[in-house]
C-alpha positions as protocol buffer text, in pm:
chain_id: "A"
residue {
  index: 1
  type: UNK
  ca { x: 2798 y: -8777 z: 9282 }
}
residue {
  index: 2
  type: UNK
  ca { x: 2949 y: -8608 z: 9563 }
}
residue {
  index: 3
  type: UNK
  ca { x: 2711 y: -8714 z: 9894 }
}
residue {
  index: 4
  type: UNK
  ca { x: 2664 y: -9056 z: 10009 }
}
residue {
  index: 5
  type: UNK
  ca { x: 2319 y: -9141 z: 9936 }
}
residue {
  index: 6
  type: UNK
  ca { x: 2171 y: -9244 z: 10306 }
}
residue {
  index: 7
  type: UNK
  ca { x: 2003 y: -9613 z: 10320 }
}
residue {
  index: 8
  type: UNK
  ca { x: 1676 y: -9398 z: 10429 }
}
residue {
  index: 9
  type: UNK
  ca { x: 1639 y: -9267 z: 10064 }
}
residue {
  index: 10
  type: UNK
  ca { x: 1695 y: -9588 z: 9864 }
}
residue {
  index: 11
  type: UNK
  ca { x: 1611 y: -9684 z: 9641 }
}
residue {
  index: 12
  type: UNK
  ca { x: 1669 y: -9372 z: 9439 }
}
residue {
  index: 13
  type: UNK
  ca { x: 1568 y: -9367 z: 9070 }
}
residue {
  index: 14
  type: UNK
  ca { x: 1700 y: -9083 z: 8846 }
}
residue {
  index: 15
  type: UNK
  ca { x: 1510 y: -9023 z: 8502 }
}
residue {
  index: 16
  type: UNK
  ca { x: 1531 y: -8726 z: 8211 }
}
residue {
  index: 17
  type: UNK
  ca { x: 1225 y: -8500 z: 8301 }
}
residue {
  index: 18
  type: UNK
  ca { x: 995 y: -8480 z: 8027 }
}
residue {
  index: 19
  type: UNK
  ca { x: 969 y: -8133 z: 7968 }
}
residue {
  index: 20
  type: UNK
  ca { x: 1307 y: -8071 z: 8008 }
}
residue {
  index: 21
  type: UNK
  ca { x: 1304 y: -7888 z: 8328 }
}
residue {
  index: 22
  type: UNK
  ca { x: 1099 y: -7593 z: 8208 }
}
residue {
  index: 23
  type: UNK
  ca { x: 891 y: -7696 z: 8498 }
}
residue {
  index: 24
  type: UNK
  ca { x: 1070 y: -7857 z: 8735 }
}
residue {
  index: 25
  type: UNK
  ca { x: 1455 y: -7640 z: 8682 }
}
residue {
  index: 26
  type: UNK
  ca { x: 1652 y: -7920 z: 8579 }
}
residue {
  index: 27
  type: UNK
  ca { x: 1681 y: -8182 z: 8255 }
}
residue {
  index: 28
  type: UNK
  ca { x: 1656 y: -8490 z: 8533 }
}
residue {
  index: 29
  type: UNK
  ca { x: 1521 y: -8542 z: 8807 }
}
residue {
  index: 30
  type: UNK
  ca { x: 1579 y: -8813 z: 9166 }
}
residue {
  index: 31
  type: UNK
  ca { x: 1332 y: -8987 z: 9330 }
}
residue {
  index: 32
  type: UNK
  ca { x: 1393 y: -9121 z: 9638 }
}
residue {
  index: 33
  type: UNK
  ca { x: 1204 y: -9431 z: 9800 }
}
residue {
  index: 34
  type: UNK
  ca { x: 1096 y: -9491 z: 9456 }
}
residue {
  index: 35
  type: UNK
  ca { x: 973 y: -9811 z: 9560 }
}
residue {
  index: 36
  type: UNK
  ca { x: 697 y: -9631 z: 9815 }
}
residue {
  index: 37
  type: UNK
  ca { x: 328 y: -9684 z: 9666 }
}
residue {
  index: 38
  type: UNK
  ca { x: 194 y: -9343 z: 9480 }
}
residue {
  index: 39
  type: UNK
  ca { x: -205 y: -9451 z: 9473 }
}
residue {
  index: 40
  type: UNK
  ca { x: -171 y: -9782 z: 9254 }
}
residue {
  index: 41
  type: UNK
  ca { x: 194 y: -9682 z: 9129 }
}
residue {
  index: 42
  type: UNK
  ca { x: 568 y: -9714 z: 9265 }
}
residue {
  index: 43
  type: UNK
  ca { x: 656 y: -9320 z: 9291 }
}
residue {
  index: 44
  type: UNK
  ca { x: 933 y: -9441 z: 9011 }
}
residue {
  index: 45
  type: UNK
  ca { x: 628 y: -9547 z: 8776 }
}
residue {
  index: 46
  type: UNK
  ca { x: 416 y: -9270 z: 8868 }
}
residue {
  index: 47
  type: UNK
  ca { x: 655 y: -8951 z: 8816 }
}
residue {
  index: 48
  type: UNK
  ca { x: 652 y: -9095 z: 8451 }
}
residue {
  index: 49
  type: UNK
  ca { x: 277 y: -9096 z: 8403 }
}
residue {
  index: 50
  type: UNK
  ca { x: 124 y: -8880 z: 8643 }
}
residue {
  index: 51
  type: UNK
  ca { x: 239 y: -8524 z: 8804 }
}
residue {
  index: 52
  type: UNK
  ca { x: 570 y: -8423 z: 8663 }
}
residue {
  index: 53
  type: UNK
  ca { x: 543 y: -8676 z: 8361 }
}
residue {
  index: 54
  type: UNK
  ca { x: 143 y: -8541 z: 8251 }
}
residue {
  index: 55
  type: UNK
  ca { x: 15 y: -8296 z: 8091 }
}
residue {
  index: 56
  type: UNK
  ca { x: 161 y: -7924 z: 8125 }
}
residue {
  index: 57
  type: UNK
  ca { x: -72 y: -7751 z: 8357 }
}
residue {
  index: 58
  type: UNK
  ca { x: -29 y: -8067 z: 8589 }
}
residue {
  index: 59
  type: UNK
  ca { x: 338 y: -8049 z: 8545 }
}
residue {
  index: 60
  type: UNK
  ca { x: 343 y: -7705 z: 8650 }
}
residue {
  index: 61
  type: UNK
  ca { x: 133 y: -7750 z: 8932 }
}
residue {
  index: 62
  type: UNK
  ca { x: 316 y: -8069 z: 9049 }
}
residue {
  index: 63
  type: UNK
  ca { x: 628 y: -7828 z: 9064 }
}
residue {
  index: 64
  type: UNK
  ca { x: 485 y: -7577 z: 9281 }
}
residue {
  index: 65
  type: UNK
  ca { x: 417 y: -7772 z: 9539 }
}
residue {
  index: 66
  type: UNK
  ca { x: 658 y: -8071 z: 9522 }
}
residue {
  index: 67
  type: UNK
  ca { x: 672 y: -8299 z: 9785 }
}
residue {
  index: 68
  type: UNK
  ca { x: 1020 y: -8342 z: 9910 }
}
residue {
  index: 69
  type: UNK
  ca { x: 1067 y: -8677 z: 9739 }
}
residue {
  index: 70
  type: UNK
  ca { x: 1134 y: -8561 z: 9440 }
}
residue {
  index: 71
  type: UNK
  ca { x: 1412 y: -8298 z: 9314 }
}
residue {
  index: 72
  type: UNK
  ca { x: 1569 y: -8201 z: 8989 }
}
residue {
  index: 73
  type: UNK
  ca { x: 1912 y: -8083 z: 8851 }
}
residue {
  index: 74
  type: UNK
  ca { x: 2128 y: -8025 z: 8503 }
}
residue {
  index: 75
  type: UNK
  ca { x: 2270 y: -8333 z: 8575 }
}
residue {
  index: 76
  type: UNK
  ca { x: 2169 y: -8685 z: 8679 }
}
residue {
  index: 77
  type: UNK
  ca { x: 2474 y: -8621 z: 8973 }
}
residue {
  index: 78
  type: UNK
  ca { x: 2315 y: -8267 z: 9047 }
}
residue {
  index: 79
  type: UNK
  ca { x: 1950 y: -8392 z: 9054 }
}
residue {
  index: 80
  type: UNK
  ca { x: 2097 y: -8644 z: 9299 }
}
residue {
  index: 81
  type: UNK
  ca { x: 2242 y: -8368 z: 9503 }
}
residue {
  index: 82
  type: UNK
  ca { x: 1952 y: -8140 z: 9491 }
}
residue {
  index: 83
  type: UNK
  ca { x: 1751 y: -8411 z: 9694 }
}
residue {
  index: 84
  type: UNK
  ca { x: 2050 y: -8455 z: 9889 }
}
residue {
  index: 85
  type: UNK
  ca { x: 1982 y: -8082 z: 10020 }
}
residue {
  index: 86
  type: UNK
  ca { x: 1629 y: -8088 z: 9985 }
}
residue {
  index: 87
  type: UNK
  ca { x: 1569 y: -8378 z: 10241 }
}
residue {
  index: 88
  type: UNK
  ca { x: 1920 y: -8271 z: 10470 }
}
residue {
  index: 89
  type: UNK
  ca { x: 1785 y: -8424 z: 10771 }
}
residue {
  index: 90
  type: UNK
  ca { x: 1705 y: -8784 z: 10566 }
}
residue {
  index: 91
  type: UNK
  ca { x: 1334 y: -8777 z: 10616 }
}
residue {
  index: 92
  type: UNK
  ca { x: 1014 y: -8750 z: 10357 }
}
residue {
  index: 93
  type: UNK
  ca { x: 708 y: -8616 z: 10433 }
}
């Protein structure tokens, strides 16, 4: 990993994407405050089951719009550093 990972984002889970980044652009993917309630699911839980981790159309849709609390990258250390980038100023919508 090659950023610090700010206290802001933590705790930041990083899991193999499901479909292998043919949605999403990267084999893994970080998500940061994965503790934060999703509905009735820890965002952690829920990337597994619901948006990224459903079906395909949702998948792809999920992507198109994600929400800056999520990135992906070939590597569990570039996934990391993609939502480094993505959130640059350390906040989530």
């Amino acid at each position: 990993m090659s950023s610090k990972i700010p206290d802001t984002l933590y705790p930041v889970v990083v899991v193999q994407d499901r479909y292998q980044g043919v949605y999403s652009g990267g084999a893994w993917l970080c998500v940061a405050a994965a503790d934060t309630m999703e509905g009735q699911l820890h965002r952690a839980s829920w990337v597994l089951k619901f948006g990224p981790g459903s079906d395909d159309l949702t998948a792809a849709i999920f992507w198109a719009t994600a929400p800056s609390w999520i990135a992906s990258g070939r590597t569990p250390e570039l996934a990391i550093d993609s939502l480094l980038a993505k959130v640059s100023d350390h906040t989530l919508e």
